[in-house]
C-alpha cells in the first residue's frame, strides 16, 4: 500500500532474494513462485498468525506465498532511536472509528510491516488463564472457545521455546508451566515500584515474561536495555516475527512479498477461493492459490473478507451468517501515574518489567463486582509518548506541560490490560469512503458495556492504592485501549461463528483465518502469545489434515 508517500519504498523481497534481517546490508536467497500457477497456500499478513503458519507449512513441504502490505525492514539499518521516525512501523492509513467509545487506532493498535505489530509490541508474553477457554461454561460470561486449554498449553510451550521467552523460575498464577527458556531480566526501578506496592497490599507480583532475550541467542545479542522496544529493536534482542518465524519460513521455501496490499480474494465458478488480487510496485496482480489464509488481524481481516463480496458471496466471503466483523474486542488500557521523591528513570529497559495478575484469578474476592479479569504492569513510556498522554488526558500545555515533563525521571505508572465483553454490536464494516487504491476504508464501531466500565473503575482504584502504598504522590489517571481481538470468532456453531476450531471458513472450504480475529474472548492479558500458540496449533491441524 502506498498511501503515505513519506514511508513509501520499493519492495525489497524481489528477484529471488529477501533482506538479511541480521545485517545492515545484505540479502538471503528466497524462492519465488509464478503468479499463474497455484501455490498450496497464500497467506495475507505476516504478523503473529501469518508468520507462524507460513513457517510451519513451508517446513512441512508446502508451497507458500506470504503477503504483507508493509515494508521488509532491516532493524540494524532502518530502526532509529527516534519516536517520530519510527511512526513508519504503524498502520496510519485512516480508518473510521465511531460508537460510544471510539477506539484510538493508528500507532495504538496495529502494525504495518513484515512481522506485523510484533515489530513494535512491548514483548509482554503471558498465557490465558485455563478457564478463559470455556468462560461461558465455567465462569458464566462471554463465549466458549472450541479448544481445550490443555491443547493450547502445549502450543504455548512450543512458541515460548521458539522465541526463547525470558521469565521467572516460578510464576505465581495458574497451572505449573515449568521454567521459561531464558532467565528473567533484572527488574528496573519502575518495576520495583509495582513490586513494593504489591507487597504492601499483600498480593503477588512477578518479573514479566518478556520476548527479548536475556542472554545471547544465535545472531541475537542480549537485551541492551535501551528502552526503545516500542519503536522497534535495532539491536535484534527482541524476538519479533521479523527475525524469527519469517526467516524460518524463507529458509523452508516460502516466498515473502512485501509492500503488497491484497485488495480482494477471488473465487471461481464453484464459489471456492481461487487466489488473491494485490497491488504492488504500482500495479495490480493476481496470484493463484489452492488455499487462501487471511491473517490481517481484527480490522484488515474482516475488511478483506467483506470487500471480496461477489455473486456467490453477496455479503462477503465467509459471511453468510453475517458474523464477519462482529464481536470485535479491545483491552481497557487505563493507567495510574504518580511522582516519587527518588529518581526512577523509567525509560531504562523494556517498558513493562513487572506484572500483577491477581485480579485475573481472584474470583471470590468480595470487592469484585464484574465478570472477567485484568492484569497490570509497570510502565516506561518514552518522552514523546508520555507528553502526548499528558496532553490528551489532562489538556496540559505550554509551561504547565514543560513543568510536568520536568518530573519525568521521577515518575512511575501502572497500566491495566482489562478484559472486555464480546458484543455483536462492536464491529468492523466497510465505509463509503475509499483509500488511494479505491478500496473501501474500514469503519470500526465500539462501545464499552456496563460490566466493562465496572472492571475499569475497579482497576483504577486498585492501581491507585498500590501506587500510594509504593510511595507515589500527585497521582493522576488516564484512559485508553490496547490490543485488538475478535471480529471473526471461531466456534463450534456455524450460525454464531465464522470458522471452525482450525480457522477454516464454514462457507468456503479452502478459505482460512489465522490471527487474533479468531479469538472468541480476550482475557485479561496481552494476546500475542495466545495468537502465536493458536497459529502453531492451526498449522499442525492443517498439516495433519493434508498428510494423514
Short mmCIF file of C-alpha atoms in Angstrom, two decimals:
data_model
loop_
_atom_site.label_atom_id
_atom_site.label_comp_id
_atom_site.label_asym_id
_atom_site.label_seq_id
_atom_site.Cartn_x
_atom_site.Cartn_y
_atom_site.Cartn_z
CA UNK A 1 0.00 0.00 0.00
CA UNK A 2 1.48 3.36 -0.91
CA UNK A 3 -0.87 5.89 0.68
CA UNK A 4 1.83 7.63 2.71
CA UNK A 5 4.48 8.83 0.31
CA UNK A 6 6.92 9.67 3.12
CA UNK A 7 7.06 5.98 4.02
CA UNK A 8 6.83 4.57 0.53
CA UNK A 9 9.63 2.43 -0.72
CA UNK A 10 10.20 -0.16 -3.36
CA UNK A 11 9.73 -3.82 -2.43
CA UNK A 12 12.89 -5.38 -1.07
CA UNK A 13 11.95 -9.06 -1.31
CA UNK A 14 12.45 -9.42 -5.07
CA UNK A 15 14.49 -11.27 -7.67
CA UNK A 16 14.95 -14.37 -5.57
CA UNK A 17 16.32 -12.59 -2.51
CA UNK A 18 14.99 -11.14 0.76
CA UNK A 19 16.66 -8.70 3.18
CA UNK A 20 19.03 -10.25 5.71
CA UNK A 21 17.42 -9.05 8.93
CA UNK A 22 20.56 -9.63 10.98
CA UNK A 23 22.75 -7.27 8.92
CA UNK A 24 22.69 -3.60 7.95
CA UNK A 25 23.02 -4.64 4.33
CA UNK A 26 22.87 -7.92 2.50
CA UNK A 27 20.30 -10.45 1.39
CA UNK A 28 19.39 -14.09 1.78
CA UNK A 29 18.19 -16.41 -1.01
CA UNK A 30 14.41 -16.68 -1.31
CA UNK A 31 12.33 -18.94 -3.52
CA UNK A 32 9.85 -17.27 -5.88
CA UNK A 33 6.65 -18.77 -7.27
CA UNK A 34 4.94 -17.95 -10.58
CA UNK A 35 1.71 -15.99 -10.31
CA UNK A 36 -0.20 -18.09 -12.83
CA UNK A 37 0.34 -21.47 -11.14
CA UNK A 38 -1.50 -22.17 -7.89
CA UNK A 39 0.60 -22.36 -4.74
CA UNK A 40 -0.62 -24.53 -1.91
CA UNK A 41 -1.24 -21.57 0.41
CA UNK A 42 -1.40 -17.81 0.01
CA UNK A 43 -1.23 -16.14 3.42
CA UNK A 44 -2.29 -12.48 3.73
CA UNK A 45 -0.48 -10.82 6.62
CA UNK A 46 2.99 -11.53 8.05
CA UNK A 47 2.29 -10.87 11.72
CA UNK A 48 1.98 -13.25 14.66
CA UNK A 49 -0.58 -15.50 12.94
CA UNK A 50 0.63 -15.49 9.35
CA UNK A 51 4.36 -15.81 10.04
CA UNK A 52 3.99 -18.83 12.30
CA UNK A 53 1.66 -20.51 9.84
CA UNK A 54 3.94 -19.77 6.86
CA UNK A 55 6.99 -21.21 8.61
CA UNK A 56 5.31 -24.41 9.71
CA UNK A 57 3.52 -25.08 6.40
CA UNK A 58 6.69 -24.41 4.39
CA UNK A 59 8.68 -26.68 6.70
CA UNK A 60 6.07 -29.38 6.02
CA UNK A 61 6.85 -29.10 2.31
CA UNK A 62 4.01 -26.90 1.11
CA UNK A 63 4.41 -24.03 -1.35
CA UNK A 64 3.61 -20.75 0.43
CA UNK A 65 3.48 -17.08 -0.58
CA UNK A 66 3.28 -14.70 2.37
CA UNK A 67 1.94 -11.21 1.61
CA UNK A 68 2.26 -8.08 3.72
CA UNK A 69 1.15 -4.52 2.99
CA UNK A 70 4.15 -3.12 4.85
CA UNK A 71 7.89 -2.85 4.20
CA UNK A 72 10.51 -5.53 4.86
CA UNK A 73 12.76 -3.73 7.33
CA UNK A 74 16.35 -4.46 8.33
CA UNK A 75 16.42 -3.41 12.02
CA UNK A 76 20.11 -2.52 12.17
CA UNK A 77 19.72 -0.13 9.24
CA UNK A 78 16.13 1.06 9.42
CA UNK A 79 15.29 1.43 13.13
CA UNK A 80 16.24 4.74 14.71
CA UNK A 81 16.17 5.85 18.36
CA UNK A 82 13.65 8.50 17.39
CA UNK A 83 9.96 8.20 18.21
CA UNK A 84 8.61 10.13 15.24
CA UNK A 85 10.86 8.43 12.69
CA UNK A 86 9.54 5.08 13.87
CA UNK A 87 5.95 6.01 13.08
CA UNK A 88 6.71 4.09 9.90
CA UNK A 89 6.01 0.86 11.83
CA UNK A 90 2.32 1.61 12.33
CA UNK A 91 -0.79 1.30 10.18
CA UNK A 92 -1.55 5.01 9.86
CA UNK A 93 -3.84 4.91 6.85
CA UNK A 94 -7.14 6.47 8.02
CA UNK A 95 -9.97 4.33 9.33
CA UNK A 96 -13.38 5.49 10.53
CA UNK A 97 -13.81 4.98 14.30
CA UNK A 98 -17.17 5.61 16.00
CA UNK A 99 -19.53 4.29 18.69
CA UNK A 100 -19.95 5.48 22.28
CA UNK A 101 -16.29 4.68 22.99
CA UNK A 102 -14.38 5.03 19.71
CA UNK A 103 -11.10 3.09 19.57
CA UNK A 104 -7.90 5.03 19.06
CA UNK A 105 -6.23 3.39 16.07
CA UNK A 106 -3.02 4.05 14.16
CA UNK A 107 0.06 3.72 16.37
CA UNK A 108 -2.05 2.46 19.26
CA UNK A 109 -3.36 -0.76 17.85
CA UNK A 110 -1.75 -2.07 14.69
CA UNK A 111 1.42 -2.57 12.70
CA UNK A 112 2.30 -2.24 9.06
CA UNK A 113 5.48 -4.16 8.34
CA UNK A 114 6.69 -7.68 7.67
CA UNK A 115 6.48 -9.04 11.21
CA UNK A 116 3.30 -7.06 11.91
CA UNK A 117 2.79 -5.46 15.30
CA UNK A 118 5.33 -7.85 16.85
CA UNK A 119 7.98 -5.47 15.49
CA UNK A 120 6.85 -2.76 17.92
CA UNK A 121 4.97 -4.64 20.66
CA UNK A 122 6.10 -4.32 24.28
CA UNK A 123 7.05 -8.02 24.43
CA UNK A 124 4.78 -8.95 27.35
CA UNK A 125 4.37 -12.74 26.97
CA UNK A 126 1.54 -14.07 29.13
CA UNK A 127 -0.74 -17.07 28.84
CA UNK A 128 -4.53 -17.20 29.10
CA UNK A 129 -5.98 -18.46 32.34
CA UNK A 130 -7.20 -22.04 31.53
CA UNK A 131 -10.84 -21.30 32.44
CA UNK A 132 -10.99 -18.47 29.90
CA UNK A 133 -11.12 -21.01 27.06
CA UNK A 134 -14.53 -22.03 28.44
CA UNK A 135 -15.54 -18.75 30.05
CA UNK A 136 -19.25 -19.19 29.26
CA UNK A 137 -19.39 -22.74 30.65
CA UNK A 138 -17.06 -22.31 33.62
CA UNK A 139 -17.31 -18.62 34.56
CA UNK A 140 -20.72 -17.63 33.20
CA UNK A 141 -19.81 -14.87 30.74
CA UNK A 142 -18.53 -14.36 27.20
CA UNK A 143 -18.16 -17.22 24.72
CA UNK A 144 -16.50 -20.63 24.83
CA UNK A 145 -13.51 -21.35 22.63
CA UNK A 146 -13.76 -24.57 20.57
CA UNK A 147 -10.38 -25.58 22.02
CA UNK A 148 -9.33 -27.32 25.22
CA UNK A 149 -6.88 -25.36 27.39
CA UNK A 150 -4.51 -28.33 27.67
CA UNK A 151 -4.06 -28.37 23.90
CA UNK A 152 -3.32 -24.64 23.94
CA UNK A 153 -0.92 -25.13 26.83
CA UNK A 154 1.20 -27.47 24.70
CA UNK A 155 1.42 -24.83 21.99
CA UNK A 156 2.30 -22.11 24.49
CA UNK A 157 5.26 -24.34 25.35
CA UNK A 158 6.19 -24.60 21.67
CA UNK A 159 6.09 -20.88 20.85
CA UNK A 160 7.73 -19.80 24.12
CA UNK A 161 10.63 -22.08 23.27
CA UNK A 162 10.75 -20.86 19.66
CA UNK A 163 11.03 -17.25 20.90
CA UNK A 164 13.20 -18.05 23.94
CA UNK A 165 10.94 -16.14 26.32
CA UNK A 166 12.84 -14.77 29.32
CA UNK A 167 10.85 -15.26 32.50
CA UNK A 168 10.94 -16.11 36.20
CA UNK A 169 11.65 -19.56 37.63
CA UNK A 170 8.26 -19.57 39.36
CA UNK A 171 5.19 -17.81 38.01
CA UNK A 172 2.63 -17.20 40.78
CA UNK A 173 -0.62 -17.67 38.86
CA UNK A 174 -2.22 -20.59 37.02
CA UNK A 175 -1.02 -24.16 36.48
CA UNK A 176 2.65 -25.03 36.67
CA UNK A 177 4.28 -24.12 33.37
CA UNK A 178 7.86 -25.20 34.02
CA UNK A 179 10.83 -22.94 33.54
CA UNK A 180 10.97 -20.35 30.81
CA UNK A 181 13.64 -20.97 28.17
CA UNK A 182 15.75 -17.98 29.30
CA UNK A 183 16.24 -16.47 32.74
CA UNK A 184 14.24 -13.42 33.80
CA UNK A 185 15.57 -9.91 33.18
CA UNK A 186 16.79 -7.87 36.10
CA UNK A 187 13.91 -5.63 37.21
CA UNK A 188 14.34 -1.87 36.72
CA UNK A 189 13.29 0.83 39.20
CA UNK A 190 9.88 1.28 37.58
CA UNK A 191 9.27 -2.45 38.04
CA UNK A 192 10.32 -2.27 41.67
CA UNK A 193 7.62 0.34 42.29
CA UNK A 194 4.99 -2.27 41.37
CA UNK A 195 6.78 -4.90 43.47
CA UNK A 196 6.91 -2.60 46.50
CA UNK A 197 3.25 -1.71 46.20
CA UNK A 198 2.14 -5.32 45.69
CA UNK A 199 3.99 -6.49 48.77
CA UNK A 200 2.45 -3.66 50.80
CA UNK A 201 -1.05 -4.71 49.70
CA UNK A 202 -0.37 -8.43 50.16
CA UNK A 203 -0.76 -9.59 46.55
CA UNK A 204 1.68 -11.47 44.34
CA UNK A 205 3.82 -9.88 41.65
CA UNK A 206 6.33 -11.33 39.16
CA UNK A 207 9.02 -10.26 36.73
CA UNK A 208 7.19 -10.07 33.40
CA UNK A 209 7.95 -12.90 30.96
CA UNK A 210 9.37 -10.99 28.00
CA UNK A 211 10.03 -11.71 24.33
CA UNK A 212 13.53 -10.24 24.38
CA UNK A 213 16.47 -12.45 25.18
CA UNK A 214 18.34 -12.15 28.48
CA UNK A 215 21.38 -13.97 27.05
CA UNK A 216 22.86 -14.37 23.57
CA UNK A 217 20.83 -16.42 21.11
CA UNK A 218 22.36 -17.17 17.71
CA UNK A 219 22.66 -13.84 15.90
CA UNK A 220 20.67 -12.00 18.60
CA UNK A 221 22.63 -10.29 21.39
CA UNK A 222 21.04 -10.00 24.84
CA UNK A 223 18.81 -7.02 25.55
CA UNK A 224 20.84 -3.82 25.99
CA UNK A 225 18.04 -2.11 28.00
CA UNK A 226 17.94 0.89 25.66
CA UNK A 227 14.22 1.24 26.29
CA UNK A 228 13.31 1.78 22.64
CA UNK A 229 11.39 -1.53 22.38
CA UNK A 230 8.07 0.05 21.48
CA UNK A 231 9.56 1.77 18.42
CA UNK A 232 11.48 -1.23 17.07
CA UNK A 233 14.53 -3.02 18.45
CA UNK A 234 17.60 -2.04 16.44
CA UNK A 235 19.89 -4.49 18.24
CA UNK A 236 17.70 -7.52 17.42
CA UNK A 237 17.30 -8.71 21.01
CA UNK A 238 13.51 -8.59 20.61
CA UNK A 239 12.35 -11.88 19.14
CA UNK A 240 9.79 -10.43 16.76
CA UNK A 241 8.30 -12.37 13.86
CA UNK A 242 10.60 -10.35 11.59
CA UNK A 243 13.72 -12.08 12.95
CA UNK A 244 12.28 -15.46 13.99
CA UNK A 245 9.42 -17.08 12.09
CA UNK A 246 9.79 -15.04 8.86
CA UNK A 247 13.43 -16.16 8.34
CA UNK A 248 12.33 -19.71 9.18
CA UNK A 249 9.63 -19.51 6.52
CA UNK A 250 12.02 -18.19 3.88
CA UNK A 251 14.64 -20.81 4.69
CA UNK A 252 12.00 -23.53 4.32
CA UNK A 253 10.99 -22.29 0.86
CA UNK A 254 8.28 -19.69 1.41
CA UNK A 255 8.23 -16.50 -0.64
CA UNK A 256 7.52 -13.16 1.06
CA UNK A 257 6.01 -10.31 -0.96
CA UNK A 258 6.42 -7.06 0.94
CA UNK A 259 4.62 -3.80 0.15
CA UNK A 260 1.88 -5.92 -1.41
CA UNK A 261 -1.65 -4.84 -0.49
CA UNK A 262 -4.20 -7.60 -1.07
CA UNK A 263 -7.45 -5.97 -2.14
CA UNK A 264 -9.69 -8.95 -2.87
CA UNK A 265 -9.92 -12.70 -2.56
CA UNK A 266 -11.21 -14.04 -5.84
CA UNK A 267 -13.42 -17.09 -6.23
CA UNK A 268 -14.06 -19.48 -9.10
CA UNK A 269 -17.37 -20.64 -10.64
CA UNK A 270 -17.76 -23.10 -7.75
CA UNK A 271 -17.55 -20.32 -5.18
CA UNK A 272 -14.21 -21.58 -3.78
CA UNK A 273 -11.23 -19.27 -3.37
CA UNK A 274 -9.00 -19.19 -6.46
CA UNK A 275 -6.37 -16.65 -5.40
CA UNK A 276 -5.84 -13.02 -4.46
CA UNK A 277 -5.65 -9.71 -6.30
CA UNK A 278 -2.93 -7.50 -4.87
CA UNK A 279 -1.30 -4.14 -5.55
CA UNK A 280 2.49 -4.00 -5.63
CA UNK A 281 5.01 -1.67 -7.21
CA UNK A 282 2.30 0.46 -8.83
CA UNK A 283 0.29 -2.33 -10.45
CA UNK A 284 -2.46 -4.81 -9.68
CA UNK A 285 -1.55 -8.52 -9.93
CA UNK A 286 -3.25 -11.87 -9.35
CA UNK A 287 -1.75 -14.87 -7.53
CA UNK A 288 -3.39 -18.27 -7.98
CA UNK A 289 -3.73 -20.41 -4.89
CA UNK A 290 -5.26 -23.71 -3.82
CA UNK A 291 -5.96 -22.22 -0.37
CA UNK A 292 -6.13 -18.66 0.94
CA UNK A 293 -5.43 -17.75 4.56
CA UNK A 294 -6.37 -14.31 5.88
CA UNK A 295 -4.09 -13.16 8.70
CA UNK A 296 -4.51 -9.39 8.65
CA UNK A 297 -5.73 -9.07 12.26
CA UNK A 298 -9.02 -7.82 13.62
CA UNK A 299 -9.63 -4.91 11.25
CA UNK A 300 -7.95 -5.82 7.97
CA UNK A 301 -9.16 -9.45 8.01
CA UNK A 302 -12.89 -8.60 8.11
CA UNK A 303 -12.26 -5.66 5.77
CA UNK A 304 -10.76 -8.00 3.16
CA UNK A 305 -13.48 -10.62 3.56
CA UNK A 306 -16.25 -8.02 3.27
CA UNK A 307 -14.59 -6.35 0.29
CA UNK A 308 -14.42 -9.71 -1.53
CA UNK A 309 -18.20 -9.91 -1.95
CA UNK A 310 -19.38 -11.27 -5.30
CA UNK A 311 -22.38 -13.03 -6.84
CA UNK A 312 -21.64 -16.26 -4.95
CA UNK A 313 -21.00 -14.44 -1.68
CA UNK A 314 -23.06 -11.23 -1.73
CA UNK A 315 -22.37 -10.40 1.95
CA UNK A 316 -18.65 -11.07 1.64
CA UNK A 317 -16.62 -14.25 1.90
CA UNK A 318 -17.40 -16.47 4.88
CA UNK A 319 -20.24 -14.18 5.88
CA UNK A 320 -23.48 -15.98 5.06
CA UNK A 321 -24.47 -15.69 8.74
CA UNK A 322 -23.48 -12.01 8.96
CA UNK A 323 -20.84 -12.68 11.66
CA UNK A 324 -17.77 -11.32 9.83
CA UNK A 325 -16.60 -8.17 11.61
CA UNK A 326 -18.71 -8.69 14.74
CA UNK A 327 -17.60 -9.24 18.33
CA UNK A 328 -14.57 -7.00 17.95
CA UNK A 329 -12.84 -6.54 21.31
CA UNK A 330 -10.14 -4.36 22.82
CA UNK A 331 -8.41 -4.33 26.17
CA UNK A 332 -9.04 -1.44 28.51
CA UNK A 333 -5.62 0.15 29.00
CA UNK A 334 -6.29 2.67 31.77
CA UNK A 335 -3.33 3.79 33.83
CA UNK A 336 -2.42 5.50 37.09
CA UNK A 337 0.69 7.67 37.15
CA UNK A 338 2.46 9.31 40.04
CA UNK A 339 5.55 11.17 41.20
CA UNK A 340 8.22 9.82 43.54
CA UNK A 341 10.83 11.51 45.66
CA UNK A 342 13.64 9.38 44.25
CA UNK A 343 14.77 9.07 40.64
CA UNK A 344 13.04 6.23 38.75
CA UNK A 345 14.30 6.76 35.18
CA UNK A 346 11.53 4.51 33.95
CA UNK A 347 12.64 4.62 30.31
CA UNK A 348 15.57 2.31 31.04
CA UNK A 349 14.88 -1.28 29.99
CA UNK A 350 11.78 -2.89 28.48
CA UNK A 351 8.63 -0.88 29.26
CA UNK A 352 6.81 -3.47 31.41
CA UNK A 353 9.26 -5.38 33.61
CA UNK A 354 6.90 -6.49 36.39
CA UNK A 355 3.30 -7.65 36.34
CA UNK A 356 0.42 -8.50 38.67
CA UNK A 357 -2.32 -10.93 37.59
CA UNK A 358 -4.07 -11.02 40.96
CA UNK A 359 -7.41 -9.88 39.52
CA UNK A 360 -7.39 -12.47 36.77
CA UNK A 361 -7.70 -15.20 39.40
CA UNK A 362 -9.45 -13.62 42.44
CA UNK A 363 -12.96 -14.88 41.61
CA UNK A 364 -14.18 -14.93 45.22
CA UNK A 365 -12.95 -11.51 46.37
CA UNK A 366 -15.98 -9.63 47.77
CA UNK A 367 -14.90 -6.38 46.10
CA UNK A 368 -15.02 -7.94 42.64
CA UNK A 369 -18.23 -6.61 41.04
CA UNK A 370 -17.53 -7.52 37.42
CA UNK A 371 -17.09 -10.51 35.11
CA UNK A 372 -13.70 -11.10 33.52
CA UNK A 373 -10.32 -10.04 34.80
CA UNK A 374 -7.40 -7.70 34.43
CA UNK A 375 -3.67 -7.67 34.84
CA UNK A 376 -1.44 -4.62 35.11
CA UNK A 377 2.24 -3.88 34.55
CA UNK A 378 4.88 -1.34 35.42
CA UNK A 379 5.46 1.29 32.75
CA UNK A 380 8.31 3.03 30.95
CA UNK A 381 6.92 5.38 28.30
CA UNK A 382 9.32 7.30 26.08
CA UNK A 383 9.23 11.12 26.46
CA UNK A 384 7.23 11.90 23.32
CA UNK A 385 4.71 9.18 24.06
CA UNK A 386 4.25 10.35 27.65
CA UNK A 387 3.95 14.01 26.68
CA UNK A 388 1.22 13.01 24.26
CA UNK A 389 -0.55 11.13 27.05
CA UNK A 390 -0.43 14.22 29.27
CA UNK A 391 -1.80 16.48 26.57
CA UNK A 392 -4.63 14.17 25.55
CA UNK A 393 -5.68 13.14 29.06
CA UNK A 394 -5.23 16.33 31.04
CA UNK A 395 -5.04 19.12 28.49
CA UNK A 396 -1.69 20.29 29.85
CA UNK A 397 0.04 22.69 27.50
CA UNK A 398 2.88 25.21 27.39
CA UNK A 399 4.65 25.94 30.68
CA UNK A 400 2.40 23.55 32.62
CA UNK A 401 3.35 20.70 30.30
CA UNK A 402 7.03 21.59 30.49
CA UNK A 403 6.84 21.65 34.28
CA UNK A 404 5.21 18.22 34.40
CA UNK A 405 7.71 16.75 31.96
CA UNK A 406 10.45 18.15 34.19
CA UNK A 407 9.42 15.46 36.68
CA UNK A 408 9.73 12.72 34.01
CA UNK A 409 12.67 10.98 35.65
CA UNK A 410 10.87 10.79 38.99
CA UNK A 411 7.64 9.29 37.71
CA UNK A 412 6.25 5.77 37.56
CA UNK A 413 2.99 4.24 36.41
CA UNK A 414 0.81 1.15 36.38
CA UNK A 415 -1.28 0.29 33.33
CA UNK A 416 -4.00 -2.33 33.07
CA UNK A 417 -4.85 -4.91 30.43
CA UNK A 418 -8.54 -5.30 31.12
CA UNK A 419 -10.92 -7.81 29.57
CA UNK A 420 -13.96 -6.50 27.73
CA UNK A 421 -17.04 -8.49 26.86
CA UNK A 422 -17.65 -9.63 23.25
CA UNK A 423 -20.66 -7.87 21.73
CA UNK A 424 -22.03 -8.31 18.21
CA UNK A 425 -22.63 -4.56 18.04
CA UNK A 426 -18.90 -3.89 18.29
CA UNK A 427 -17.88 -4.49 14.71
CA UNK A 428 -15.93 -3.72 11.56
CA UNK A 429 -17.86 -2.72 8.45
CA UNK A 430 -16.95 -1.01 5.19
CA UNK A 431 -17.17 2.77 4.98
CA UNK A 432 -18.37 4.64 1.91
CA UNK A 433 -15.03 6.45 1.82
CA UNK A 434 -12.22 4.77 -0.16
CA UNK A 435 -8.43 4.79 0.13
CA UNK A 436 -5.83 5.68 -2.50
CA UNK A 437 -6.24 2.27 -4.14
CA UNK A 438 -10.01 2.63 -4.35
CA UNK A 439 -10.65 0.12 -1.54
CA UNK A 440 -13.39 0.92 1.00
CA UNK A 441 -11.90 2.03 4.31
CA UNK A 442 -12.69 0.09 7.47
CA UNK A 443 -15.32 1.54 9.81
CA UNK A 444 -14.85 0.45 13.43
CA UNK A 445 -17.78 0.79 15.86
CA UNK A 446 -17.12 0.24 19.55
CA UNK A 447 -18.79 0.86 22.91
CA UNK A 448 -17.97 -0.44 26.39
CA UNK A 449 -20.77 -2.19 28.31
CA UNK A 450 -21.59 -1.56 32.00
CA UNK A 451 -19.53 -4.59 33.06
CA UNK A 452 -16.51 -3.25 31.18
CA UNK A 453 -16.86 0.11 32.97
CA UNK A 454 -17.11 -1.52 36.42
CA UNK A 455 -13.95 -3.51 35.70
CA UNK A 456 -12.08 -0.39 34.62
CA UNK A 457 -13.19 1.58 37.68
CA UNK A 458 -12.10 -1.26 39.95
CA UNK A 459 -8.68 -1.44 38.26
CA UNK A 460 -8.03 2.29 38.52
CA UNK A 461 -8.93 2.21 42.19
CA UNK A 462 -6.69 -0.75 42.96
CA UNK A 463 -3.75 0.61 40.97
CA UNK A 464 -4.10 3.94 42.80
CA UNK A 465 -3.95 2.15 46.16
CA UNK A 466 -0.84 0.31 45.01
CA UNK A 467 0.86 3.47 43.78
CA UNK A 468 0.25 5.20 47.12
CA UNK A 469 1.48 2.14 49.01
CA UNK A 470 4.68 2.28 46.95
CA UNK A 471 5.27 5.94 47.88
CA UNK A 472 3.74 7.69 44.90
CA UNK A 473 2.04 11.08 45.19
CA UNK A 474 0.33 13.61 42.91
CA UNK A 475 -1.41 10.69 41.23
CA UNK A 476 -3.45 11.07 38.07
CA UNK A 477 -5.34 8.68 35.81
CA UNK A 478 -5.54 8.22 32.05
CA UNK A 479 -7.88 6.09 29.96
CA UNK A 480 -7.04 4.27 26.75
CA UNK A 481 -7.35 0.98 24.91
CA UNK A 482 -4.85 -1.56 23.61
CA UNK A 483 -4.85 -4.73 21.54
CA UNK A 484 -7.49 -5.77 19.03
CA UNK A 485 -9.16 -9.18 19.21
CA UNK A 486 -12.13 -10.90 17.67
CA UNK A 487 -14.07 -9.81 14.60
CA UNK A 488 -14.13 -13.28 13.02
CA UNK A 489 -14.57 -15.61 16.01
CA UNK A 490 -14.07 -19.34 15.68
CA UNK A 491 -16.57 -21.71 17.31
CA UNK A 492 -18.49 -24.95 17.20
CA UNK A 493 -21.70 -23.49 15.76
CA UNK A 494 -21.82 -22.34 12.09
CA UNK A 495 -24.65 -19.96 12.98
CA UNK A 496 -22.70 -17.96 15.55
CA UNK A 497 -19.08 -18.15 14.37
CA UNK A 498 -17.06 -17.51 11.22
CA UNK A 499 -14.76 -20.56 11.28
CA UNK A 500 -14.42 -23.94 12.91
CA UNK A 501 -11.77 -24.79 15.50
CA UNK A 502 -8.97 -24.89 12.92
CA UNK A 503 -9.74 -21.49 11.41
CA UNK A 504 -11.50 -22.94 8.36
CA UNK A 505 -14.42 -20.94 6.99
CA UNK A 506 -17.81 -22.58 7.42
CA UNK A 507 -18.81 -21.26 3.97
CA UNK A 508 -15.69 -21.71 1.79
CA UNK A 509 -13.69 -24.86 2.47
CA UNK A 510 -10.37 -23.55 1.10
CA UNK A 511 -10.57 -20.22 2.95
CA UNK A 512 -8.90 -19.93 6.35
CA UNK A 513 -8.29 -17.32 9.04
CA UNK A 514 -5.25 -17.35 11.32
CA UNK A 515 -4.86 -14.31 13.56
CA UNK A 516 -6.29 -12.56 16.60
CA UNK A 517 -9.64 -12.03 14.91
CA UNK A 518 -10.42 -15.69 15.69
CA UNK A 519 -10.43 -15.07 19.45
CA UNK A 520 -13.96 -15.54 20.91
CA UNK A 521 -12.89 -13.80 24.14
CA UNK A 522 -9.95 -11.58 25.03
CA UNK A 523 -8.96 -12.49 28.58
CA UNK A 524 -7.08 -10.11 30.83
CA UNK A 525 -3.58 -10.47 29.40
CA UNK A 526 -1.73 -9.30 26.30
CA UNK A 527 -2.88 -11.51 23.38
CA UNK A 528 0.38 -12.08 21.46
CA UNK A 529 1.28 -15.48 22.91
CA UNK A 530 -2.28 -16.76 22.51
CA UNK A 531 -2.33 -15.71 18.85
CA UNK A 532 1.05 -17.38 18.31
CA UNK A 533 0.05 -20.59 20.10
CA UNK A 534 -3.24 -20.78 18.22
CA UNK A 535 -1.44 -20.26 14.89
CA UNK A 536 1.00 -23.07 15.71
CA UNK A 537 -1.95 -25.29 16.60
CA UNK A 538 -3.82 -24.45 13.38
CA UNK A 539 -0.70 -25.16 11.33
CA UNK A 540 -0.42 -28.64 12.79
CA UNK A 541 -4.12 -29.28 12.19
CA UNK A 542 -3.73 -28.28 8.52
CA UNK A 543 -0.62 -30.43 8.13
CA UNK A 544 -2.36 -33.40 9.75
CA UNK A 545 -5.41 -32.98 7.52
CA UNK A 546 -3.26 -32.80 4.38
CA UNK A 547 -0.91 -35.67 5.00
CA UNK A 548 -2.85 -38.11 7.15
#
